[in-house]
PDB file of C-alpha atoms in Angstrom:
ATOM      1  CA  MET A   1     -10.781   8.324 -18.920  1.00  0.00           C
ATOM      2  CA  LYS A   2     -11.245   7.396 -14.843  1.00  0.00           C
ATOM      3  CA  LYS A   3      -8.776   4.544 -14.182  1.00  0.00           C
ATOM      4  CA  VAL A   4      -9.697   2.826 -10.908  1.00  0.00           C
ATOM      5  CA  GLY A   5      -6.775   0.802  -9.034  1.00  0.00           C
ATOM      6  CA  ILE A   6      -8.313  -2.023  -5.511  1.00  0.00           C
ATOM      7  CA  ILE A   7      -6.261  -2.305  -3.211  1.00  0.00           C
ATOM      8  CA  GLN A   8      -6.303  -4.017   1.183  1.00  0.00           C
ATOM      9  CA  SER A   9      -3.855  -0.978   2.665  1.00  0.00           C
ATOM     10  CA  ASN A  10      -0.105  -1.869   3.420  1.00  0.00           C
ATOM     11  CA  TYR A  11       1.741  -0.388   7.107  1.00  0.00           C
ATOM     12  CA  ILE A  12       4.413   1.623   5.524  1.00  0.00           C
ATOM     13  CA  PRO A  13       4.236   0.086   1.903  1.00  0.00           C
ATOM     14  CA  TRP A  14       7.253   0.302  -0.794  1.00  0.00           C
ATOM     15  CA  ARG A  15       7.540   2.671  -3.584  1.00  0.00           C
ATOM     16  CA  GLY A  16       5.726   0.685  -5.737  1.00  0.00           C
ATOM     17  CA  TYR A  17       2.438   0.223  -3.657  1.00  0.00           C
ATOM     18  CA  PHE A  18       3.022   4.703  -4.149  1.00  0.00           C
ATOM     19  CA  ASN A  19       3.520   4.806  -7.012  1.00  0.00           C
ATOM     20  CA  PHE A  20       0.142   2.611  -8.278  1.00  0.00           C
ATOM     21  CA  ILE A  21      -1.412   5.454  -6.454  1.00  0.00           C
ATOM     22  CA  ALA A  22      -0.224   7.446  -8.455  1.00  0.00           C
ATOM     23  CA  ASP A  23      -1.032   5.441 -11.674  1.00  0.00           C
ATOM     24  CA  VAL A  24      -4.933   5.868 -10.667  1.00  0.00           C
ATOM     25  CA  ASP A  25      -7.718   8.623 -10.796  1.00  0.00           C
ATOM     26  CA  LEU A  26      -9.698   6.940  -7.696  1.00  0.00           C
ATOM     27  CA  PHE A  27      -7.503   4.881  -5.712  1.00  0.00           C
ATOM     28  CA  ILE A  28     -10.090   2.321  -3.029  1.00  0.00           C
ATOM     29  CA  ILE A  29      -9.489   0.724   0.205  1.00  0.00           C
ATOM     30  CA  TYR A  30      -9.987  -3.040   0.054  1.00  0.00           C
ATOM     31  CA  ASP A  31     -11.166  -2.875   3.761  1.00  0.00           C
ATOM     32  CA  ASP A  32     -14.546  -4.622   3.909  1.00  0.00           C
ATOM     33  CA  VAL A  33     -11.997  -8.709   3.169  1.00  0.00           C
ATOM     34  CA  GLN A  34     -10.625 -11.398   4.691  1.00  0.00           C
ATOM     35  CA  TYR A  35      -7.413 -10.443   6.565  1.00  0.00           C
ATOM     36  CA  THR A  36      -4.289 -12.345   6.182  1.00  0.00           C
ATOM     37  CA  LYS A  37      -1.419 -13.377   8.382  1.00  0.00           C
ATOM     38  CA  ASN A  38       2.148 -13.213   7.565  1.00  0.00           C
ATOM     39  CA  ASP A  39       1.200 -10.897   4.733  1.00  0.00           C
ATOM     40  CA  TRP A  40       1.715  -7.084   4.503  1.00  0.00           C
ATOM     41  CA  ARG A  41      -1.029  -5.914   6.104  1.00  0.00           C
ATOM     42  CA  ASN A  42       0.453  -5.514  10.068  1.00  0.00           C
ATOM     43  CA  ARG A  43       4.299  -5.057   9.137  1.00  0.00           C
ATOM     44  CA  ASN A  44       7.237  -4.224   6.446  1.00  0.00           C
ATOM     45  CA  LYS A  45      11.420  -4.012   5.598  1.00  0.00           C
ATOM     46  CA  ILE A  46      13.478  -1.392   6.459  1.00  0.00           C
ATOM     47  CA  LYS A  47      17.066  -1.663   5.691  1.00  0.00           C
ATOM     48  CA  ILE A  48      20.208  -2.575   8.343  1.00  0.00           C
ATOM     49  CA  GLN A  49      23.533  -2.762   8.162  1.00  0.00           C
ATOM     50  CA  LYS A  50      22.988  -6.468   6.991  1.00  0.00           C
ATOM     51  CA  GLY A  51      20.563  -6.162   4.528  1.00  0.00           C
ATOM     52  CA  THR A  52      16.064  -6.317   5.733  1.00  0.00           C
ATOM     53  CA  LYS A  53      14.168  -6.426   8.940  1.00  0.00           C
ATOM     54  CA  TRP A  54      11.061  -6.678   9.452  1.00  0.00           C
ATOM     55  CA  LEU A  55       8.829  -3.839  11.399  1.00  0.00           C
ATOM     56  CA  SER A  56       5.345  -6.151  12.243  1.00  0.00           C
ATOM     57  CA  VAL A  57       2.713  -4.137  14.398  1.00  0.00           C
ATOM     58  CA  PRO A  58       0.843  -6.542  16.838  1.00  0.00           C
ATOM     59  CA  VAL A  59      -2.677  -7.806  15.969  1.00  0.00           C
ATOM     60  CA  LYS A  60      -5.500  -8.815  18.170  1.00  0.00           C
ATOM     61  CA  TYR A  61      -8.158 -10.715  15.615  1.00  0.00           C
ATOM     62  CA  HIS A  62     -12.203  -9.637  16.325  1.00  0.00           C
ATOM     63  CA  SER A  63     -13.337 -13.149  15.758  1.00  0.00           C
ATOM     64  CA  SER A  64     -11.093 -16.848  16.895  1.00  0.00           C
ATOM     65  CA  SER A  65     -11.954 -18.069  13.025  1.00  0.00           C
ATOM     66  CA  LEU A  66      -9.685 -15.918  10.503  1.00  0.00           C
ATOM     67  CA  SER A  67     -12.357 -15.700   8.066  1.00  0.00           C
ATOM     68  CA  GLY A  68     -14.674 -14.132  10.502  1.00  0.00           C
ATOM     69  CA  ASN A  69     -11.568 -10.425  10.839  1.00  0.00           C
ATOM     70  CA  LYS A  70     -12.224  -8.795   8.194  1.00  0.00           C
ATOM     71  CA  ILE A  71      -9.089  -5.434   7.638  1.00  0.00           C
ATOM     72  CA  GLN A  72     -10.838  -2.836   8.852  1.00  0.00           C
ATOM     73  CA  ASP A  73     -12.209  -5.216  12.248  1.00  0.00           C
ATOM     74  CA  VAL A  74      -8.920  -6.195  13.274  1.00  0.00           C
ATOM     75  CA  LYS A  75      -7.615  -4.205  16.338  1.00  0.00           C
ATOM     76  CA  ILE A  76      -3.868  -2.762  17.728  1.00  0.00           C
ATOM     77  CA  ASP A  77      -2.587  -5.196  20.579  1.00  0.00           C
ATOM     78  CA  TYR A  78      -1.467  -1.723  22.782  1.00  0.00           C
ATOM     79  CA  SER A  79      -0.753  -3.719  25.534  1.00  0.00           C
ATOM     80  CA  LEU A  80       3.004  -4.462  23.875  1.00  0.00           C
ATOM     81  CA  LYS A  81       5.340  -1.335  23.342  1.00  0.00           C
ATOM     82  CA  TRP A  82       6.269  -1.531  19.451  1.00  0.00           C
ATOM     83  CA  PHE A  83       5.303   2.129  18.173  1.00  0.00           C
ATOM     84  CA  ASP A  84       9.348   2.922  20.888  1.00  0.00           C
ATOM     85  CA  MET A  85       9.995  -0.194  19.042  1.00  0.00           C
ATOM     86  CA  HIS A  86      10.138   0.629  15.629  1.00  0.00           C
ATOM     87  CA  MET A  87      10.583   4.292  16.567  1.00  0.00           C
ATOM     88  CA  ARG A  88      14.175   3.424  17.866  1.00  0.00           C
ATOM     89  CA  SER A  89      15.147   0.811  14.871  1.00  0.00           C
ATOM     90  CA  PHE A  90      14.389   3.097  12.603  1.00  0.00           C
ATOM     91  CA  TYR A  91      16.217   6.044  14.283  1.00  0.00           C
ATOM     92  CA  GLU A  92      19.196   3.866  14.644  1.00  0.00           C
ATOM     93  CA  ASN A  93      19.121   3.132  11.152  1.00  0.00           C
ATOM     94  CA  TYR A  94      18.628   5.621   9.077  1.00  0.00           C
ATOM     95  CA  LYS A  95      19.095   9.174  11.630  1.00  0.00           C
ATOM     96  CA  SER A  96      22.973   9.559   9.201  1.00  0.00           C
ATOM     97  CA  SER A  97      20.690   8.823   6.072  1.00  0.00           C
ATOM     98  CA  PRO A  98      20.454  13.100   4.695  1.00  0.00           C
ATOM     99  CA  TYR A  99      16.312  13.312   4.788  1.00  0.00           C
ATOM    100  CA  TYR A 100      16.011  11.070   8.443  1.00  0.00           C
ATOM    101  CA  ASP A 101      13.988  14.166   9.607  1.00  0.00           C
ATOM    102  CA  HIS A 102      11.564  14.188   7.046  1.00  0.00           C
ATOM    103  CA  ALA A 103      10.205  10.795   7.172  1.00  0.00           C
ATOM    104  CA  ASN A 104      10.860  10.266  10.525  1.00  0.00           C
ATOM    105  CA  THR A 105       7.803  13.197  11.586  1.00  0.00           C
ATOM    106  CA  ILE A 106       5.274  10.888   9.179  1.00  0.00           C
ATOM    107  CA  PHE A 107       7.384   7.904  10.756  1.00  0.00           C
ATOM    108  CA  SER A 108       6.544   9.375  14.303  1.00  0.00           C
ATOM    109  CA  ILE A 109       2.395   9.668  13.854  1.00  0.00           C
ATOM    110  CA  ILE A 110       2.622   5.529  15.164  1.00  0.00           C
ATOM    111  CA  SER A 111       3.765   6.622  18.902  1.00  0.00           C
ATOM    112  CA  ASN A 112       2.015  10.269  18.624  1.00  0.00           C
ATOM    113  CA  ASN A 113      -1.096   8.800  17.914  1.00  0.00           C
ATOM    114  CA  LYS A 114      -3.073   6.021  19.294  1.00  0.00           C
ATOM    115  CA  PHE A 115      -4.995   4.284  16.339  1.00  0.00           C
ATOM    116  CA  GLU A 116      -8.140   1.242  16.909  1.00  0.00           C
ATOM    117  CA  SER A 117      -7.322  -0.970  13.745  1.00  0.00           C
ATOM    118  CA  ILE A 118      -4.794  -1.751  11.455  1.00  0.00           C
ATOM    119  CA  SER A 119      -6.422  -0.046   9.399  1.00  0.00           C
ATOM    120  CA  SER A 120      -7.018   3.042   9.812  1.00  0.00           C
ATOM    121  CA  LEU A 121      -3.498   3.057  10.778  1.00  0.00           C
ATOM    122  CA  ASN A 122      -2.073   2.377   7.914  1.00  0.00           C
ATOM    123  CA  VAL A 123      -4.046   4.463   6.180  1.00  0.00           C
ATOM    124  CA  HIS A 124      -3.226   7.570   7.699  1.00  0.00           C
ATOM    125  CA  LEU A 125       0.702   6.729   6.670  1.00  0.00           C
ATOM    126  CA  ILE A 126      -0.028   6.294   3.227  1.00  0.00           C
ATOM    127  CA  LYS A 127      -2.317   9.676   2.661  1.00  0.00           C
ATOM    128  CA  ASP A 128       0.162  11.457   5.172  1.00  0.00           C
ATOM    129  CA  ILE A 129       3.072   9.727   2.310  1.00  0.00           C
ATOM    130  CA  MET A 130       0.688  10.950  -0.688  1.00  0.00           C
ATOM    131  CA  ASN A 131       0.680  14.269   1.282  1.00  0.00           C
ATOM    132  CA  TYR A 132       4.452  14.106   1.384  1.00  0.00           C
ATOM    133  CA  LEU A 133       5.079  12.941  -2.480  1.00  0.00           C
ATOM    134  CA  GLU A 134       1.609  14.620  -3.939  1.00  0.00           C
ATOM    135  CA  ILE A 135      -0.028  12.602  -5.878  1.00  0.00           C
ATOM    136  CA  ASN A 136      -3.248  13.515  -5.292  1.00  0.00           C
ATOM    137  CA  SER A 137      -5.581  11.252  -6.053  1.00  0.00           C
ATOM    138  CA  GLU A 138      -8.662  10.454  -4.153  1.00  0.00           C
ATOM    139  CA  VAL A 139      -8.785   7.265  -1.790  1.00  0.00           C
ATOM    140  CA  ILE A 140     -12.091   6.124  -0.854  1.00  0.00           C
ATOM    141  CA  TYR A 141     -12.742   2.588   0.871  1.00  0.00           C
ATOM    142  CA  SER A 142     -14.219  -0.448  -0.948  1.00  0.00           C
ATOM    143  CA  SER A 143     -16.679  -0.559   1.911  1.00  0.00           C
ATOM    144  CA  GLU A 144     -18.328   2.516   1.907  1.00  0.00           C
ATOM    145  CA  LEU A 145     -19.889   0.910  -1.301  1.00  0.00           C
ATOM    146  CA  GLU A 146     -21.281  -2.172  -0.186  1.00  0.00           C
ATOM    147  CA  PRO A 147     -20.022  -4.596  -2.788  1.00  0.00           C
ATOM    148  CA  GLU A 148     -21.740  -8.177  -3.246  1.00  0.00           C
ATOM    149  CA  GLY A 149     -20.058 -10.815  -5.087  1.00  0.00           C
ATOM    150  CA  THR A 150     -17.220 -13.067  -5.147  1.00  0.00           C
ATOM    151  CA  LYS A 151     -13.899 -12.716  -5.963  1.00  0.00           C
ATOM    152  CA  THR A 152     -14.213 -11.388 -10.321  1.00  0.00           C
ATOM    153  CA  GLU A 153     -17.837 -10.049  -9.248  1.00  0.00           C
ATOM    154  CA  ARG A 154     -16.916  -7.998  -6.266  1.00  0.00           C
ATOM    155  CA  LEU A 155     -14.638  -6.221  -8.161  1.00  0.00           C
ATOM    156  CA  ILE A 156     -17.187  -5.662 -11.102  1.00  0.00           C
ATOM    157  CA  ASP A 157     -19.991  -4.859  -8.655  1.00  0.00           C
ATOM    158  CA  ILE A 158     -16.920  -1.587  -6.971  1.00  0.00           C
ATOM    159  CA  LEU A 159     -15.550  -1.088 -10.523  1.00  0.00           C
ATOM    160  CA  THR A 160     -19.987  -0.005 -11.929  1.00  0.00           C
ATOM    161  CA  LYS A 161     -20.941   1.736  -9.740  1.00  0.00           C
ATOM    162  CA  VAL A 162     -17.536   4.138  -8.974  1.00  0.00           C
ATOM    163  CA  ASP A 163     -18.202   4.506 -12.788  1.00  0.00           C
ATOM    164  CA  ALA A 164     -15.054   2.944 -14.000  1.00  0.00           C
ATOM    165  CA  ASP A 165     -13.505   2.775 -17.452  1.00  0.00           C
ATOM    166  CA  VAL A 166     -10.005   0.971 -16.710  1.00  0.00           C
ATOM    167  CA  TYR A 167      -9.533  -0.817 -13.815  1.00  0.00           C
ATOM    168  CA  LEU A 168      -5.259  -1.302 -12.514  1.00  0.00           C
ATOM    169  CA  SER A 169      -4.302  -4.242 -10.989  1.00  0.00           C
ATOM    170  CA  GLY A 170      -1.691  -6.098  -9.503  1.00  0.00           C
ATOM    171  CA  PRO A 171      -0.038  -8.896 -12.222  1.00  0.00           C
ATOM    172  CA  SER A 172      -0.375 -11.160  -9.434  1.00  0.00           C
ATOM    173  CA  ALA A 173      -3.953 -11.382 -10.595  1.00  0.00           C
ATOM    174  CA  ASP A 174      -3.763 -12.502 -13.445  1.00  0.00           C
ATOM    175  CA  ALA A 175      -3.730 -16.520 -11.510  1.00  0.00           C
ATOM    176  CA  TYR A 176      -7.738 -15.492 -10.450  1.00  0.00           C
ATOM    177  CA  LEU A 177      -9.652 -12.256 -12.543  1.00  0.00           C
ATOM    178  CA  ASP A 178     -12.058 -13.512 -14.596  1.00  0.00           C
ATOM    179  CA  LYS A 179     -11.406 -11.759 -18.225  1.00  0.00           C
ATOM    180  CA  GLU A 180     -14.401 -12.165 -19.553  1.00  0.00           C
ATOM    181  CA  LEU A 181     -16.120 -10.231 -17.356  1.00  0.00           C
ATOM    182  CA  PHE A 182     -13.907  -6.900 -18.239  1.00  0.00           C
ATOM    183  CA  LYS A 183     -14.649  -7.644 -21.669  1.00  0.00           C
ATOM    184  CA  GLU A 184     -18.151  -8.792 -20.469  1.00  0.00           C
ATOM    185  CA  ASN A 185     -19.056  -4.867 -18.722  1.00  0.00           C
ATOM    186  CA  ASN A 186     -16.053  -3.396 -20.759  1.00  0.00           C
ATOM    187  CA  ILE A 187     -14.274  -1.904 -18.670  1.00  0.00           C
ATOM    188  CA  GLY A 188     -10.437  -2.323 -19.358  1.00  0.00           C
ATOM    189  CA  LEU A 189      -7.736  -4.048 -17.202  1.00  0.00           C
ATOM    190  CA  GLU A 190      -4.416  -3.122 -16.900  1.00  0.00           C
ATOM    191  CA  TYR A 191      -0.716  -4.696 -14.337  1.00  0.00           C
ATOM    192  CA  LYS A 192       0.844  -1.977 -12.473  1.00  0.00           C
ATOM    193  CA  THR A 193       4.410  -3.424 -13.822  1.00  0.00           C
ATOM    194  CA  TYR A 194       7.271  -2.717 -11.203  1.00  0.00           C
ATOM    195  CA  ASP A 195      11.251  -1.825 -12.865  1.00  0.00           C
ATOM    196  CA  TYR A 196      12.293   1.157 -10.879  1.00  0.00           C
ATOM    197  CA  GLU A 197      15.994   2.914 -10.837  1.00  0.00           C
ATOM    198  CA  PRO A 198      18.100   2.215  -8.420  1.00  0.00           C
ATOM    199  CA  TYR A 199      18.893   5.059  -5.602  1.00  0.00           C
ATOM    200  CA  SER A 200      21.445   5.533  -2.950  1.00  0.00           C
ATOM    201  CA  GLN A 201      21.498   4.753   0.435  1.00  0.00           C
ATOM    202  CA  LEU A 202      22.453   3.649   2.980  1.00  0.00           C
ATOM    203  CA  HIS A 203      24.170  -0.223   4.499  1.00  0.00           C
ATOM    204  CA  GLY A 204      25.712  -1.233   1.779  1.00  0.00           C
ATOM    205  CA  ASP A 205      23.796  -2.730  -2.131  1.00  0.00           C
ATOM    206  CA  PHE A 206      21.034  -1.652  -2.984  1.00  0.00           C
ATOM    207  CA  ILE A 207      17.648  -3.184  -2.511  1.00  0.00           C
ATOM    208  CA  GLY A 208      14.264  -1.919  -3.622  1.00  0.00           C
ATOM    209  CA  ASN A 209      11.314  -4.036  -1.972  1.00  0.00           C
ATOM    210  CA  VAL A 210      11.601  -1.651   1.932  1.00  0.00           C
ATOM    211  CA  THR A 211       8.957   0.616   3.083  1.00  0.00           C
ATOM    212  CA  VAL A 212       9.366   3.539   1.076  1.00  0.00           C
ATOM    213  CA  LEU A 213       9.937   5.818   3.974  1.00  0.00           C
ATOM    214  CA  ASP A 214      13.728   4.625   3.449  1.00  0.00           C
ATOM    215  CA  LEU A 215      13.291   6.599  -0.306  1.00  0.00           C
ATOM    216  CA  ILE A 216      12.241   9.707   1.146  1.00  0.00           C
ATOM    217  CA  ALA A 217      14.888   9.072   4.383  1.00  0.00           C
ATOM    218  CA  ASN A 218      17.374   8.937   1.272  1.00  0.00           C
ATOM    219  CA  CYS A 219      15.686  11.588  -1.323  1.00  0.00           C
ATOM    220  CA  GLY A 220      13.644  13.616   0.790  1.00  0.00           C
ATOM    221  CA  PRO A 221      12.394  15.782  -2.211  1.00  0.00           C
ATOM    222  CA  ASP A 222      14.008  13.816  -4.898  1.00  0.00           C
ATOM    223  CA  SER A 223      11.673  11.214  -3.859  1.00  0.00           C
ATOM    224  CA  ARG A 224       9.331  11.041  -6.954  1.00  0.00           C
ATOM    225  CA  LYS A 225      12.061  11.325  -9.751  1.00  0.00           C
ATOM    226  CA  TYR A 226      12.618   7.497  -8.213  1.00  0.00           C
ATOM    227  CA  LEU A 227       8.192   6.709  -8.206  1.00  0.00           C
ATOM    228  CA  LYS A 228       7.330   6.166 -12.009  1.00  0.00           C
ATOM    229  CA  SER A 229       7.997   1.655 -13.442  1.00  0.00           C
ATOM    230  CA  LYS A 230      10.112   2.041 -16.641  1.00  0.00           C
ATOM    231  CA  SER A 231       7.896   0.140 -17.772  1.00  0.00           C
ATOM    232  CA  PRO A 232       4.740   1.512 -18.651  1.00  0.00           C
ATOM    233  CA  ASN A 233       2.010  -1.356 -17.714  1.00  0.00           C
ATOM    234  CA  GLN A 234       0.608  -3.958 -19.365  1.00  0.00           C
ATOM    235  CA  LYS A 235      -2.660  -3.740 -21.457  1.00  0.00           C
ATOM    236  CA  ILE A 236      -4.610  -7.161 -20.975  1.00  0.00           C
ATOM    237  CA  VAL A 237      -8.330  -6.186 -21.578  1.00  0.00           C
ATOM    238  CA  MET A 238      -8.708  -2.744 -23.670  1.00  0.00           C
ATOM    239  CA  GLN A 239     -12.098  -0.646 -23.348  1.00  0.00           C
ATOM    240  CA  ASP A 240     -14.582  -0.102 -26.712  1.00  0.00           C
TER     241      ASP A 240
END
């Protein structure tokens, strides 16, 4: 049974993102949809002494109209040395972590390489983190499939083209997914659960909604142990 997930690329995502990837056979980077401002596409959080801090990658748009910017077309603004600030912030807050070097080796690609788009940066980081966490799911881009339609119809078109048996979605999609279309196309639908054990962190009380680099810096090779949700995914539509 082939399970497929489709999500936009995020910058140094949290551990739930990688648990999602590990739960599917094929992970599709949704790169040919509209870029959303003030979202996870170009930013994420690290844990600091007084809570959390955003690390944001400055971007510039291909079109003056937001609707004209697909994620794959949004360029990184290198007129600002944002990567130096990100690396410095990471060092200042994680240098005492037991596996700081492991996380820093992954993260340092932002200063050692120049990426044309936010999508290419994100995917490079995602794949490097997958390798570290020993996640072997296949990864492709939605743009390779030239999907047609809008909303749920578009997802069904993608899923049909890759011969999916089950679609894994985030639970927030319940507000807009047309479940009848999944039934009509005999594709199962599941919602991902995000229910995790805490792990040892620096800087006080546990905070879970930060970059997965926090997990790697603190747990190193044991990170995979904390990647599995305690609750099973929710089955919404069953395949015949």
